Amino acid sequence: MRLILEDGKQFGVVKTEEALNMARERGLDLVEVAPQAKPPVCRIMDYGKYKFEQAKKDKEARKKQRLHQIEIKEIKLRPKIDEHDYNVKLKHIKRFLSAGNKVKLTVRYRGRERIFQEHGIRLIEKVLDDVSELGFAEKKSLEKGKPHIVIIAPKNNLKAGGEGEKN
């Protein structure tokens, strides 16, 4: 087998027993790096330390990937919402948008409230008007008989080509 020492230098072609003895003398492990090669390539290294460093690199890569993801936060409203409750929800929406997250605004109806769906549409328009400096309506679903859903995207995430809807 071809042997590579812990400092990265090639030692040469040696027998398996000799390579194992060299690794034991140094208190390290003998790791097969390229089993398909002729002769197979092995390396003397601290395998536990190597695994630890790989796990650390993977964790850091996942952490950096998570930083660039945009989350969708959901806020649920009812058409008959009190002014104070509305202001609390609005404050949450503004906080989410300023943090760079999208907001899924859902107005749900119960029982006879479905008859007066224009109250929910007015509520959505009021929210969009109140957050117009922070975000815009990216997607609307205002179908009859279903909950009204609007996705609000933050303005700082506008694509270079165009602007979002403004209502």
XYZ file of C-alpha atoms in Angstrom:
167
model
C 0.000 0.000 0.000
C 1.091 3.594 -0.606
C 1.543 5.391 2.732
C 1.085 9.082 3.463
C 2.409 10.392 6.778
C 0.508 12.703 9.173
C 2.277 15.807 7.831
C 1.069 15.035 4.271
C 4.366 13.729 2.853
C 4.430 10.468 0.925
C 6.428 7.749 2.649
C 6.278 5.256 -0.203
C 4.939 1.751 -0.796
C 5.052 -0.442 2.336
C 3.431 -3.600 3.638
C 0.219 -3.379 5.676
C 1.833 -4.687 8.873
C 4.642 -2.149 8.643
C 2.171 0.728 8.126
C 0.091 -0.434 11.107
C 3.203 -0.591 13.315
C 4.219 2.948 12.263
C 0.732 4.245 13.131
C 0.753 2.505 16.545
C 4.197 3.909 17.375
C 2.937 7.426 16.755
C -0.331 6.846 18.624
C -2.417 7.517 15.496
C -4.756 5.601 13.183
C -4.177 4.086 9.757
C -6.977 5.212 7.429
C -7.564 3.899 3.919
C -8.045 6.960 1.705
C -8.313 5.494 -1.812
C -9.104 1.754 -1.819
C -9.604 1.582 -5.632
C -6.096 2.869 -6.425
C -3.297 0.464 -7.365
C -1.723 0.135 -4.789
C -4.339 1.323 -2.253
C -3.531 4.636 -0.537
C -3.515 4.846 3.280
C -2.802 7.738 5.568
C -1.581 7.970 9.157
C -3.838 10.419 11.017
C -5.857 11.035 14.177
C -9.227 9.825 12.863
C -11.223 11.060 15.874
C -9.852 14.583 15.421
C -10.575 14.401 11.680
C -14.225 13.374 12.292
C -14.624 16.148 14.877
C -13.312 18.807 12.466
C -15.588 17.517 9.667
C -18.628 17.702 11.966
C -17.637 21.238 12.955
C -17.354 22.296 9.284
C -20.737 20.728 8.455
C -22.398 22.483 11.394
C -20.933 25.845 10.336
C -22.108 25.310 6.740
C -25.657 24.520 7.918
C -25.606 27.588 10.156
C -24.582 29.855 7.267
C -27.224 28.286 5.022
C -29.931 28.934 7.616
C -29.018 32.637 7.758
C -29.990 33.139 4.121
C -33.363 31.425 4.302
C -36.534 33.508 4.418
C -39.135 32.187 6.792
C -42.875 32.603 6.370
C -44.548 33.682 9.593
C -48.306 33.260 9.860
C -50.734 35.712 11.464
C -54.375 34.669 11.792
C -57.146 37.224 12.112
C -60.921 37.204 12.436
C -63.107 39.796 10.682
C -64.460 41.165 13.997
C -61.179 42.063 15.675
C -60.908 44.649 18.429
C -58.679 47.704 17.867
C -56.132 46.738 20.536
C -55.869 43.152 19.227
C -55.424 44.536 15.713
C -52.590 46.817 16.878
C -50.811 43.896 18.592
C -51.045 41.759 15.427
C -49.895 44.727 13.315
C -46.871 45.185 15.574
C -45.971 41.504 15.074
C -46.355 41.824 11.293
C -44.078 44.882 11.230
C -41.480 43.099 13.358
C -41.503 40.064 11.040
C -41.208 42.201 7.908
C -38.391 44.325 9.322
C -36.517 41.094 10.196
C -36.728 40.115 6.492
C -39.365 37.378 6.835
C -42.503 36.981 4.762
C -45.880 37.096 6.507
C -48.854 34.902 5.632
C -51.945 36.834 6.705
C -55.042 34.651 7.076
C -58.558 35.942 7.772
C -60.772 33.061 8.883
C -64.545 33.067 9.057
C -66.838 31.106 11.344
C -70.489 30.328 10.848
C -72.491 33.343 9.707
C -69.393 35.501 9.345
C -69.014 33.974 5.869
C -71.913 36.138 4.698
C -69.987 39.329 5.474
C -66.689 38.555 3.791
C -66.268 42.171 2.726
C -65.311 42.922 6.368
C -62.351 40.574 5.998
C -61.343 42.133 2.677
C -61.450 45.605 4.253
C -59.354 44.304 7.154
C -56.728 42.947 4.744
C -56.659 46.246 2.851
C -56.221 48.110 6.153
C -53.275 45.861 7.125
C -51.663 46.292 3.689
C -52.084 50.047 3.966
C -50.565 50.103 7.478
C -47.493 48.077 6.447
C -47.028 49.653 3.000
C -43.675 51.215 4.011
C -42.283 47.804 5.068
C -43.836 45.320 2.632
C -46.173 44.604 -0.262
C -48.760 41.957 -1.124
C -46.883 39.279 -2.993
C -49.767 36.865 -3.453
C -53.499 37.176 -2.778
C -56.195 34.550 -2.467
C -59.527 36.295 -1.912
C -61.925 33.543 -2.996
C -65.519 33.388 -1.785
C -66.298 30.823 0.877
C -62.701 30.218 1.866
C -60.346 31.950 4.266
C -58.713 34.997 2.715
C -54.958 34.595 2.499
C -52.379 37.239 1.579
C -48.622 36.774 1.580
C -46.778 39.978 2.416
C -43.127 40.187 1.376
C -40.662 42.691 2.830
C -39.704 45.562 0.519
C -35.979 45.107 1.060
C -36.240 41.732 -0.746
C -37.538 43.227 -3.998
C -36.155 41.635 -7.116
C -34.152 43.895 -9.386
C -36.676 43.709 -12.223
C -39.882 45.007 -10.715
C -41.898 46.111 -7.778
C -44.596 44.196 -5.990
C -48.277 44.943 -5.878
C -49.385 47.870 -3.818
C -52.973 48.167 -2.727
